[in-house]
């Protein structure tokens, strides 16, 4: 009898260690929310960060769709059981998605927490990954939000966003209010703290040498969350990595500099992916 996707994912568990997401334990298929674009070229899964959302890829995804089939995948950070929001649990969540879609091996492109998840998935199931694109990734050191005020309000959100974006034009009233609304719900806050703490505890320094696939590191030179020092550490520790940086940019290069971001990913995939990209 053919092995079920649940069994494939359960077989990954020993490689991840102490993680037991409720959906996997109960064999309940996760609810996947995606935004999908592109008609030609290799598939690529886009993974957002802790305070991120599918909208983080709005500017860059249409540009990537010119040479690939980018799929933005939403993490259930606000609504899932606390056992499901840890870094390693999110890696299993992403693995289930890849196996369900029968789209592997694929390129994983992750920002911040999403990059951390991409690394954990590769280390547990390298056969699923073609290339890695990591931007402002956690997993070594970051000025993370692993503790929040009892009632995190507008001032906290403004302070956080000032660390994320170099250009103040991205700190819009709409974006601020969206996060304030999220943080008004105590269960949301607890889940975010749980996810952030799991990322902070999961240091990858000693295992990055095991990353063998081509890896592109895209970094903003003004990143205050995962600084350039962190970028250099990733570059030094991941054997087959390429580091490219951009000036006047913070923790979310795909938002602040989408054209640059998409161009660098295209150049990298044309050189390193096992799949052909459409001709220009």
XYZ file of N, CA and C in Angstrom:
840
model
N 0.851 -1.203 0.000
C 0.000 0.000 0.000
C 0.882 1.246 0.000
N 0.514 2.240 -0.796
C 1.291 3.470 -0.874
C 1.296 4.191 0.475
N 2.442 4.759 0.776
C 2.573 5.466 2.053
C 1.816 6.792 1.983
N 1.069 7.116 3.034
C 0.302 8.356 3.061
C 1.229 9.547 3.285
N 0.724 10.736 2.943
C 1.511 11.946 3.181
C 1.754 12.127 4.671
N 0.759 11.806 5.495
C 0.956 11.882 6.946
C 2.152 11.037 7.371
N 2.285 9.831 6.794
C 3.378 8.955 7.178
C 4.726 9.514 6.727
N 4.755 10.088 5.521
C 5.989 10.734 5.058
C 6.426 11.815 6.045
N 5.462 12.646 6.456
C 5.789 13.748 7.370
C 6.184 13.211 8.739
N 5.496 12.179 9.206
C 5.863 11.582 10.494
C 7.268 10.992 10.445
N 7.672 10.495 9.287
C 9.028 9.960 9.145
C 10.085 11.050 9.284
N 9.683 12.303 9.063
C 10.597 13.435 9.205
C 10.811 13.815 10.668
N 9.844 13.467 11.522
C 9.875 13.895 12.925
C 11.197 13.599 13.638
N 11.765 12.389 13.523
C 13.010 12.118 14.250
C 14.151 13.063 13.874
N 14.140 13.582 12.663
C 15.203 14.488 12.229
C 15.025 15.894 12.802
N 13.821 16.179 13.285
C 13.536 17.499 13.840
C 13.596 17.531 15.361
N 13.440 16.381 15.989
C 13.491 16.353 17.449
C 12.143 16.620 18.082
N 12.154 17.339 19.186
C 10.957 17.500 20.009
C 9.954 18.459 19.373
N 9.089 17.925 18.551
C 8.021 18.712 17.954
C 6.852 17.762 17.686
N 5.648 18.208 17.997
C 4.484 17.331 17.851
C 3.250 18.178 17.551
N 3.151 18.738 16.334
C 2.003 19.588 16.032
C 0.688 18.812 16.119
N -0.321 19.460 16.647
C -1.603 18.804 16.898
C -2.215 18.250 15.612
N -2.134 18.996 14.505
C -2.756 18.532 13.260
C -2.147 17.213 12.790
N -0.842 17.047 13.011
C -0.188 15.813 12.584
C -0.527 14.665 13.528
N -0.567 14.974 14.805
C -0.916 13.971 15.805
C -2.318 13.415 15.550
N -3.233 14.294 15.181
C -4.621 13.887 14.936
C -4.895 13.557 13.467
N -3.870 13.679 12.640
C -3.975 13.423 11.196
C -5.112 14.214 10.567
N -5.094 15.513 10.848
C -6.050 16.435 10.242
C -5.311 17.264 9.190
N -5.802 17.253 7.964
C -5.142 17.989 6.889
C -5.171 19.490 7.189
N -4.006 20.151 7.192
C -3.989 21.594 7.461
C -4.734 22.379 6.397
N -5.159 23.572 6.781
C -5.837 24.469 5.854
C -4.777 25.380 5.231
N -4.524 25.220 3.949
C -3.486 25.997 3.285
C -4.097 27.188 2.560
N -3.568 28.377 2.858
C -3.978 29.594 2.153
C -2.791 30.058 1.310
N -3.042 30.270 0.029
C -1.965 30.633 -0.883
C -2.393 31.744 -1.839
N -1.387 32.395 -2.408
C -1.565 33.248 -3.578
C -0.597 32.717 -4.619
N -1.114 32.360 -5.797
C -0.296 31.687 -6.799
C -0.295 32.463 -8.111
N 0.889 32.567 -8.706
C 1.049 33.303 -9.960
C 1.993 32.539 -10.881
N 2.060 32.982 -12.122
C 3.015 32.436 -13.073
C 2.487 31.234 -13.828
N 2.963 31.083 -15.064
C 2.528 29.970 -15.905
C 3.693 29.150 -16.434
N 4.918 29.637 -16.264
C 6.081 28.926 -16.788
C 7.254 29.074 -15.834
N 8.188 28.119 -15.935
C 9.363 28.159 -15.085
C 9.190 27.323 -13.834
N 10.232 27.250 -13.017
C 10.181 26.417 -11.811
C 9.252 26.985 -10.753
N 8.683 26.087 -9.956
C 7.851 26.525 -8.835
C 8.744 27.018 -7.700
N 8.214 27.982 -6.955
C 8.952 28.568 -5.839
C 7.949 28.894 -4.740
N 8.231 28.468 -3.518
C 7.331 28.717 -2.397
C 7.877 29.866 -1.562
N 7.031 30.873 -1.318
C 7.408 32.077 -0.585
C 6.868 31.987 0.841
N 7.760 32.140 1.816
C 7.406 31.968 3.228
C 7.660 33.266 3.992
N 6.614 33.796 4.613
C 6.707 35.086 5.301
C 7.234 34.946 6.734
N 7.411 36.090 7.393
C 7.959 36.121 8.737
C 6.919 36.182 9.837
N 7.381 36.479 11.053
C 6.543 36.411 12.258
C 5.339 37.353 12.197
N 5.573 38.612 11.881
C 4.484 39.582 11.762
C 4.038 39.719 10.310
N 4.447 38.761 9.485
C 4.189 38.847 8.064
C 2.858 38.267 7.652
N 2.611 38.349 6.337
C 1.366 37.843 5.756
C 1.600 37.642 4.268
N 0.613 37.077 3.589
C 0.715 36.885 2.146
C 0.985 38.206 1.433
N 0.475 39.294 1.990
C 0.635 40.609 1.358
C 2.090 41.067 1.312
N 2.959 40.460 2.104
C 4.379 40.825 2.072
C 4.999 40.624 0.690
N 4.381 39.736 -0.094
C 4.933 39.398 -1.410
C 4.215 40.114 -2.552
N 3.288 41.025 -2.219
C 2.450 41.659 -3.243
C 3.261 42.352 -4.337
N 4.321 43.043 -3.958
C 5.085 43.817 -4.940
C 6.028 42.944 -5.759
N 6.613 41.939 -5.131
C 7.653 41.151 -5.796
C 7.106 39.932 -6.541
N 5.982 39.388 -6.082
C 5.486 38.139 -6.682
C 5.145 38.282 -8.176
N 4.489 39.366 -8.610
C 4.218 39.499 -10.050
C 5.502 39.576 -10.881
N 6.560 40.137 -10.322
C 7.847 40.211 -11.023
C 8.476 38.828 -11.118
N 8.371 38.044 -10.057
C 8.890 36.681 -10.071
C 8.105 35.791 -11.039
N 6.834 36.126 -11.238
C 5.972 35.314 -12.098
C 6.376 35.391 -13.569
N 7.262 36.325 -13.908
C 7.745 36.429 -15.284
C 8.707 35.298 -15.636
N 9.328 34.690 -14.605
C 10.302 33.628 -14.881
C 10.079 32.361 -14.045
N 9.054 32.358 -13.189
C 8.804 31.196 -12.328
C 7.330 31.132 -11.971
N 6.997 30.144 -11.156
C 5.623 30.021 -10.655
C 5.666 30.179 -9.131
N 5.692 31.427 -8.647
C 5.787 31.665 -7.210
C 4.468 31.428 -6.488
N 4.562 30.724 -5.382
C 3.389 30.417 -4.561
C 3.642 30.960 -3.156
N 2.918 31.992 -2.772
C 3.019 32.529 -1.421
C 2.140 31.681 -0.495
N 2.760 31.141 0.536
C 2.061 30.265 1.480
C 1.921 30.968 2.831
N 0.722 30.954 3.374
C 0.461 31.614 4.653
C 0.681 30.656 5.818
N 1.424 31.103 6.824
C 1.556 30.341 8.062
C 0.374 30.672 8.982
N -0.194 29.659 9.651
C -1.343 29.904 10.538
C -0.906 30.366 11.927
N -0.082 31.408 11.971
C 0.534 31.818 13.243
C -0.483 32.335 14.262
N -1.555 32.924 13.787
C -2.519 33.532 14.706
C -3.612 32.568 15.140
N -3.929 31.595 14.299
C -5.105 30.769 14.537
C -4.793 29.344 14.969
N -3.558 28.892 14.775
C -3.224 27.491 15.042
C -3.052 27.227 16.534
N -3.057 25.947 16.885
C -2.724 25.518 18.236
C -1.267 25.861 18.513
N -0.929 26.138 19.773
C 0.434 26.579 20.083
C 1.488 25.551 19.679
N 1.131 24.280 19.606
C 2.078 23.252 19.181
C 2.397 23.347 17.686
N 1.611 24.147 16.961
C 1.737 24.207 15.510
C 2.475 25.449 15.007
N 2.897 26.334 15.927
C 3.513 27.585 15.489
C 5.016 27.635 15.735
N 5.585 26.564 16.274
C 7.034 26.510 16.447
C 7.709 26.386 15.082
N 8.971 26.782 15.016
C 9.714 26.728 13.753
C 9.652 25.331 13.132
N 9.930 24.309 13.917
C 9.979 22.946 13.377
C 8.584 22.457 12.979
N 7.565 22.889 13.689
C 6.189 22.536 13.311
C 5.818 23.190 11.981
N 6.260 24.433 11.788
C 5.989 25.121 10.530
C 6.751 24.467 9.370
N 7.901 23.884 9.672
C 8.642 23.132 8.649
C 7.837 21.910 8.213
N 7.211 21.222 9.166
C 6.365 20.068 8.838
C 5.119 20.504 8.064
N 4.555 21.632 8.445
C 3.407 22.210 7.742
C 3.761 22.460 6.273
N 4.950 23.040 6.050
C 5.409 23.320 4.690
C 5.709 22.028 3.941
N 6.283 21.057 4.629
C 6.550 19.765 3.993
C 5.254 19.113 3.519
N 4.229 19.142 4.359
C 2.943 18.541 3.974
C 2.407 19.229 2.713
N 2.542 20.559 2.681
C 2.077 21.304 1.502
C 2.824 20.856 0.247
N 4.137 20.761 0.332
C 4.933 20.358 -0.830
C 4.553 18.959 -1.304
N 4.386 18.054 -0.360
C 4.068 16.670 -0.727
C 2.644 16.560 -1.271
N 1.736 17.346 -0.737
C 0.362 17.346 -1.237
C 0.315 17.793 -2.697
N 1.113 18.797 -2.997
C 1.107 19.365 -4.345
C 2.018 18.601 -5.318
N 2.783 17.661 -4.796
C 3.723 16.873 -5.613
C 4.621 17.778 -6.443
N 5.130 18.841 -5.793
C 5.870 19.862 -6.526
C 7.359 19.867 -6.213
N 7.811 18.901 -5.476
C 9.214 18.919 -5.063
C 10.111 18.278 -6.102
N 11.416 18.513 -6.107
C 12.096 19.510 -5.275
C 11.862 20.925 -5.819
N 11.757 21.878 -4.908
C 11.413 23.232 -5.296
C 12.331 24.225 -4.608
N 12.264 25.460 -5.058
C 12.999 26.536 -4.394
C 12.147 27.083 -3.260
N 12.747 27.218 -2.093
C 12.083 27.839 -0.951
C 12.675 29.229 -0.752
N 11.804 30.223 -0.702
C 12.228 31.615 -0.524
C 11.584 32.136 0.758
N 12.390 32.374 1.791
C 11.831 32.748 3.087
C 12.405 34.027 3.654
N 11.536 34.845 4.234
C 11.938 36.070 4.915
C 11.845 35.889 6.420
N 12.910 36.239 7.133
C 12.923 36.220 8.595
C 12.574 34.821 9.128
N 11.473 34.675 9.853
C 11.049 33.365 10.346
C 10.852 32.381 9.193
N 10.361 32.872 8.054
C 10.148 32.008 6.895
C 11.441 31.401 6.372
N 12.533 32.164 6.425
C 13.826 31.615 6.038
C 14.310 30.553 6.995
N 14.048 30.771 8.262
C 14.394 29.804 9.317
C 13.649 28.490 9.075
N 12.363 28.605 8.767
C 11.537 27.427 8.476
C 12.079 26.696 7.246
N 12.443 27.457 6.215
C 12.986 26.848 4.994
C 14.253 26.046 5.299
N 15.112 26.582 6.124
C 16.342 25.886 6.499
C 16.033 24.607 7.265
N 15.113 24.693 8.207
C 14.755 23.508 9.002
C 14.149 22.420 8.112
N 13.334 22.818 7.159
C 12.748 21.830 6.258
C 13.831 21.186 5.403
N 14.737 21.991 4.874
C 15.821 21.417 4.070
C 16.642 20.423 4.887
N 17.003 20.787 6.111
C 17.850 19.927 6.939
C 17.156 18.613 7.278
N 15.824 18.631 7.347
C 15.067 17.415 7.671
C 14.731 16.593 6.432
N 14.511 17.269 5.306
C 14.092 16.572 4.074
C 14.749 17.235 2.865
N 16.058 17.098 2.717
C 16.781 17.798 1.644
C 16.324 17.425 0.240
N 15.716 16.243 0.103
C 15.272 15.806 -1.218
C 14.133 16.661 -1.771
N 13.521 17.480 -0.915
C 12.393 18.314 -1.341
C 12.826 19.668 -1.892
N 14.107 20.002 -1.760
C 14.551 21.374 -2.028
C 15.539 21.435 -3.189
N 15.276 22.352 -4.120
C 16.167 22.606 -5.246
C 17.183 23.681 -4.880
N 16.691 24.833 -4.467
C 17.541 25.956 -4.046
C 16.893 26.647 -2.853
N 17.694 27.418 -2.134
C 17.193 28.226 -1.029
C 17.464 29.700 -1.314
N 16.464 30.536 -1.046
C 16.626 31.987 -1.073
C 16.240 32.480 0.313
N 17.207 33.013 1.029
C 16.994 33.427 2.420
C 17.213 34.926 2.531
N 16.252 35.613 3.122
C 16.379 37.055 3.274
C 16.049 37.473 4.701
N 17.030 38.119 5.343
C 16.853 38.574 6.732
C 16.394 37.433 7.634
N 17.056 36.307 7.506
C 16.608 35.073 8.150
C 16.992 34.988 9.629
N 16.075 34.448 10.429
C 16.403 34.149 11.819
C 17.079 32.776 11.877
N 17.578 32.425 13.049
C 18.235 31.134 13.189
C 19.650 31.232 13.725
N 20.214 32.438 13.712
C 21.524 32.660 14.339
C 21.376 33.671 15.465
N 21.062 34.874 15.066
C 20.819 35.904 16.081
C 19.909 36.955 15.483
N 18.958 37.420 16.273
C 18.097 38.513 15.829
C 17.571 39.268 17.039
N 17.236 40.519 16.807
C 16.561 41.317 17.835
C 15.083 40.995 17.725
N 14.694 39.846 18.247
C 13.338 39.340 18.010
C 12.356 39.800 19.073
N 11.092 39.597 18.741
C 10.016 39.955 19.664
C 9.578 38.683 20.382
N 10.333 38.279 21.420
C 9.930 37.091 22.161
C 9.258 37.459 23.479
N 9.072 38.749 23.680
C 8.258 39.205 24.806
C 7.520 40.451 24.339
N 6.272 40.560 24.721
C 5.456 41.692 24.311
C 4.849 42.337 25.541
N 4.540 43.629 25.473
C 3.827 44.261 26.578
C 2.493 43.555 26.822
N 1.946 43.734 28.019
C 0.658 43.116 28.338
C -0.397 43.572 27.332
N -0.358 44.841 27.002
C -1.276 45.375 25.994
C -0.464 46.124 24.934
N 0.119 45.394 24.000
C 0.924 46.054 22.969
C 0.053 46.925 22.083
N 0.346 48.213 22.058
C -0.501 49.130 21.302
C 0.248 49.820 20.181
N -0.255 50.962 19.804
C 0.264 51.688 18.646
C 1.742 52.053 18.794
N 2.148 52.506 19.972
C 3.544 52.910 20.182
C 4.495 51.734 19.966
N 4.115 50.558 20.470
C 4.941 49.374 20.289
C 5.055 49.022 18.804
N 3.942 49.079 18.096
C 3.925 48.722 16.680
C 4.793 49.691 15.875
N 4.687 50.980 16.155
C 5.499 51.977 15.453
C 6.988 51.744 15.702
N 7.327 51.425 16.929
C 8.729 51.151 17.266
C 9.239 49.918 16.517
N 8.413 48.889 16.470
C 8.789 47.658 15.768
C 8.949 47.917 14.268
N 8.002 48.633 13.675
C 8.057 48.869 12.235
C 9.219 49.770 11.855
N 9.623 50.648 12.751
C 10.783 51.501 12.489
C 12.066 50.683 12.411
N 12.094 49.541 13.081
C 13.245 48.646 12.993
C 13.205 47.799 11.716
N 11.998 47.550 11.227
C 11.826 46.684 10.048
C 12.112 47.439 8.753
N 11.631 48.684 8.657
C 11.748 49.430 7.401
C 12.723 50.593 7.509
N 13.584 50.726 6.517
C 14.474 51.882 6.420
C 13.708 53.092 5.911
N 12.852 52.857 4.918
C 12.079 53.936 4.311
C 10.738 54.083 5.023
N 10.506 55.246 5.589
C 9.294 55.468 6.392
C 8.008 55.402 5.584
N 8.110 55.479 4.264
C 6.883 55.449 3.457
C 6.159 54.107 3.571
N 6.881 53.071 4.028
C 6.263 51.755 4.170
C 5.558 51.597 5.521
N 5.748 52.575 6.403
C 5.057 52.536 7.695
C 3.749 53.310 7.535
N 2.803 52.688 6.875
C 1.535 53.346 6.577
C 0.551 53.165 7.734
N -0.432 54.039 7.762
C -1.458 53.941 8.793
C -2.197 52.606 8.691
N -2.439 52.179 7.460
C -3.130 50.907 7.250
C -2.320 49.738 7.820
N -1.002 49.732 7.557
C -0.141 48.643 8.042
C -0.053 48.646 9.559
N 0.065 49.847 10.144
C 0.138 49.957 11.599
C -1.151 49.450 12.229
N -2.281 49.885 11.704
C -3.572 49.502 12.282
C -3.820 48.011 12.151
N -3.345 47.420 11.052
C -3.519 45.980 10.850
C -2.828 45.185 11.963
N -1.604 45.600 12.309
C -0.875 44.892 13.363
C -1.474 45.193 14.732
N -1.883 46.436 14.969
C -2.522 46.791 16.244
C -3.768 45.928 16.458
N -4.559 45.748 15.403
C -5.769 44.934 15.499
C -5.420 43.488 15.860
N -4.390 42.958 15.243
C -3.950 41.590 15.545
C -3.556 41.473 17.016
N -2.810 42.463 17.496
C -2.291 42.394 18.860
C -3.340 42.717 19.924
N -4.510 43.135 19.489
C -5.599 43.359 20.448
C -6.190 42.044 20.953
N -5.916 40.962 20.234
C -6.410 39.645 20.621
C -5.330 38.903 21.392
N -5.566 38.637 22.669
C -4.561 38.002 23.516
C -4.084 36.643 22.982
N -4.980 35.780 22.470
C -4.493 34.508 21.909
C -3.505 34.706 20.765
N -3.713 35.766 19.963
C -2.777 36.063 18.881
C -1.404 36.401 19.444
N -1.387 37.231 20.478
C -0.130 37.648 21.103
C 0.618 36.439 21.659
N -0.100 35.565 22.336
C 0.530 34.375 22.936
C 1.129 33.478 21.863
N 0.422 33.302 20.744
C 0.950 32.490 19.656
C 2.217 33.095 19.063
N 2.210 34.412 18.867
C 3.377 35.081 18.304
C 4.579 34.971 19.246
N 4.336 35.106 20.535
C 5.423 34.947 21.517
C 5.970 33.531 21.460
N 5.070 32.561 21.377
C 5.470 31.151 21.332
C 6.334 30.881 20.096
N 5.922 31.426 18.949
C 6.682 31.242 17.709
C 8.048 31.926 17.806
N 8.063 33.147 18.326
C 9.313 33.894 18.428
C 10.304 33.213 19.364
N 9.794 32.706 20.477
C 10.688 32.022 21.420
C 11.262 30.748 20.818
N 10.460 30.045 20.045
C 10.961 28.812 19.417
C 12.073 29.143 18.430
N 11.933 30.260 17.723
C 12.963 30.674 16.764
C 14.246 31.065 17.485
N 14.083 31.771 18.601
C 15.262 32.228 19.334
C 16.038 31.055 19.944
N 15.308 30.025 20.375
C 15.948 28.853 20.980
C 16.585 27.933 19.940
N 16.119 28.022 18.710
C 16.558 27.088 17.669
C 17.733 27.686 16.896
N 18.908 27.650 17.481
C 20.094 28.207 16.841
C 20.697 27.193 15.866
N 20.946 27.633 14.647
C 21.366 26.738 13.574
C 22.877 26.740 13.326
N 23.615 27.436 14.145
C 25.049 27.627 13.887
C 25.785 26.322 13.596
N 25.509 25.289 14.364
C 26.275 24.040 14.249
C 25.811 23.123 13.122
N 24.695 23.466 12.463
C 24.177 22.566 11.413
C 24.163 23.205 10.028
N 24.486 24.484 9.934
C 24.448 25.143 8.632
C 25.471 24.559 7.658
N 26.502 23.936 8.181
C 27.497 23.295 7.312
C 26.883 22.140 6.522
N 25.714 21.667 6.953
C 25.047 20.549 6.276
C 24.188 21.004 5.098
N 24.062 22.313 4.911
C 23.267 22.838 3.795
C 24.109 22.756 2.525
N 23.711 21.888 1.624
C 24.498 21.630 0.412
C 23.909 22.257 -0.854
N 22.634 22.630 -0.822
C 22.029 23.195 -2.033
C 22.486 24.636 -2.234
N 22.464 25.116 -3.474
C 22.788 26.526 -3.719
C 21.865 27.433 -2.909
N 22.466 28.402 -2.229
C 21.706 29.263 -1.318
C 22.020 30.723 -1.601
N 20.979 31.496 -1.860
C 21.113 32.931 -2.085
C 20.693 33.678 -0.829
N 21.563 34.553 -0.344
C 21.277 35.386 0.821
C 21.066 36.817 0.340
N 19.860 37.342 0.517
C 19.538 38.702 0.115
C 19.298 39.544 1.366
N 20.068 40.605 1.530
C 20.033 41.341 2.797
C 19.992 42.846 2.589
N 19.203 43.514 3.413
C 19.221 44.968 3.468
C 20.358 45.430 4.361
N 21.132 46.377 3.894
C 22.311 46.811 4.645
C 21.958 47.591 5.910
N 20.689 48.001 6.022
C 20.258 48.743 7.219
C 19.332 47.907 8.102
N 19.381 46.591 7.943
C 18.553 45.687 8.743
C 18.951 45.798 10.220
N 18.000 46.172 11.064
C 18.265 46.287 12.505
C 17.813 45.057 13.276
N 17.135 44.136 12.610
C 16.620 42.934 13.272
C 17.608 41.779 13.114
N 17.932 41.469 11.880
C 19.020 40.522 11.595
C 20.070 41.324 10.833
N 21.064 41.784 11.529
C 22.007 42.767 10.996
C 22.933 42.168 9.935
N 23.732 43.027 9.307
C 24.700 42.571 8.321
C 25.702 41.595 8.932
N 25.978 41.735 10.195
C 26.861 40.777 10.863
C 26.262 39.371 10.801
N 24.952 39.278 10.972
C 24.253 37.994 10.870
C 24.330 37.464 9.437
N 24.151 38.362 8.477
C 24.241 37.954 7.071
C 25.607 37.353 6.766
N 26.652 37.991 7.252
C 28.014 37.494 7.021
C 28.226 36.139 7.684
N 27.611 35.936 8.835
C 27.720 34.640 9.522
C 27.048 33.535 8.704
N 25.856 33.815 8.192
C 25.176 32.833 7.337
C 26.045 32.511 6.119
N 26.614 33.542 5.512
C 27.442 33.369 4.324
C 28.671 32.507 4.624
N 29.263 32.731 5.774
C 30.448 31.973 6.174
C 30.109 30.519 6.490
N 28.953 30.277 7.098
C 28.613 28.941 7.603
C 27.912 28.053 6.569
N 27.256 28.645 5.571
C 26.590 27.848 4.532
C 27.557 27.703 3.360
N 28.015 26.499 3.075
C 29.095 26.287 2.102
C 28.838 26.871 0.714
N 27.696 26.588 0.134
C 27.437 26.983 -1.254
C 26.499 28.180 -1.291
N 26.917 29.267 -0.639
C 26.034 30.433 -0.519
C 26.596 31.649 -1.234
N 25.670 32.507 -1.648
C 26.004 33.769 -2.301
C 25.287 34.872 -1.538
N 26.026 35.890 -1.106
C 25.441 37.004 -0.367
C 25.396 38.241 -1.261
N 24.188 38.805 -1.404
C 24.003 40.037 -2.166
C 23.244 41.013 -1.267
N 23.729 42.243 -1.186
C 23.109 43.224 -0.291
C 22.617 44.437 -1.078
N 21.720 45.188 -0.427
C 21.173 46.391 -1.053
C 21.160 47.522 -0.021
N 21.525 48.714 -0.472
C 21.567 49.875 0.413
C 20.165 50.419 0.674
N 20.065 51.208 1.726
C 18.794 51.854 2.075
C 17.658 50.851 2.167
N 17.896 49.806 2.938
C 16.908 48.731 3.052
C 17.020 48.080 4.418
N 15.861 47.757 4.992
C 15.820 47.132 6.302
C 15.600 45.639 6.243
N 14.631 45.169 7.028
C 14.427 43.745 7.291
C 13.543 43.045 6.256
N 12.987 43.803 5.308
C 12.069 43.204 4.330
C 12.418 43.685 2.927
N 13.523 43.206 2.354
C 13.954 43.667 1.028
C 12.923 43.445 -0.067
N 12.123 42.389 0.048
C 11.138 42.110 -1.020
C 10.032 43.163 -1.031
N 9.877 43.906 0.075
C 8.889 44.981 0.126
C 9.518 46.314 -0.272
N 10.695 46.607 0.261
C 11.336 47.895 0.009
C 11.995 47.978 -1.367
N 12.508 46.845 -1.871
C 13.203 46.848 -3.168
C 12.786 45.631 -3.998
N 11.520 45.561 -4.406
C 11.022 44.362 -5.102
C 11.703 44.087 -6.442
N 12.016 45.144 -7.203
C 12.656 44.921 -8.513
C 14.041 44.302 -8.322
N 14.813 44.869 -7.419
C 16.148 44.332 -7.107
C 16.031 42.889 -6.633
N 15.100 42.638 -5.752
C 14.911 41.306 -5.177
C 14.598 40.290 -6.279
N 13.627 40.613 -7.118
C 13.215 39.689 -8.179
C 14.343 39.444 -9.171
N 15.099 40.492 -9.497
C 16.210 40.352 -10.445
C 17.303 39.438 -9.893
N 17.630 39.596 -8.619
C 18.680 38.773 -8.018
C 18.256 37.303 -7.949
N 16.999 37.067 -7.623
C 16.503 35.688 -7.582
C 16.549 35.069 -8.976
N 16.161 35.847 -9.987
C 16.190 35.322 -11.360
C 17.613 34.953 -11.781
N 18.559 35.847 -11.558
C 19.947 35.570 -11.928
C 20.459 34.311 -11.232
N 20.111 34.195 -9.972
C 20.560 33.049 -9.178
C 19.976 31.741 -9.701
N 18.663 31.733 -9.962
C 18.013 30.511 -10.439
C 18.507 30.121 -11.830
N 18.737 31.106 -12.688
C 19.244 30.782 -14.029
C 20.611 30.087 -13.938
N 21.366 30.425 -12.932
C 22.696 29.844 -12.771
C 22.674 28.531 -12.003
N 21.784 28.394 -11.011
C 21.901 27.283 -10.065
C 20.745 26.292 -10.055
N 19.565 26.667 -10.510
C 18.425 25.744 -10.445
C 18.606 24.598 -11.419
N 18.080 23.448 -11.040
C 18.108 22.291 -11.948
C 17.060 22.410 -13.050
N 16.197 23.420 -12.935
C 15.122 23.608 -13.913
C 15.419 24.796 -14.836
N 14.899 24.730 -16.031
C 15.076 25.813 -16.991
C 14.071 26.920 -16.734
N 14.519 28.148 -16.875
C 13.629 29.308 -16.783
C 13.250 29.757 -18.186
N 12.080 30.380 -18.337
C 11.678 30.877 -19.657
C 12.721 31.873 -20.180
N 12.944 31.867 -21.478
C 13.886 32.816 -22.060
C 13.288 34.225 -21.986
N 14.155 35.202 -21.870
C 13.697 36.587 -21.711
C 13.170 37.127 -23.027
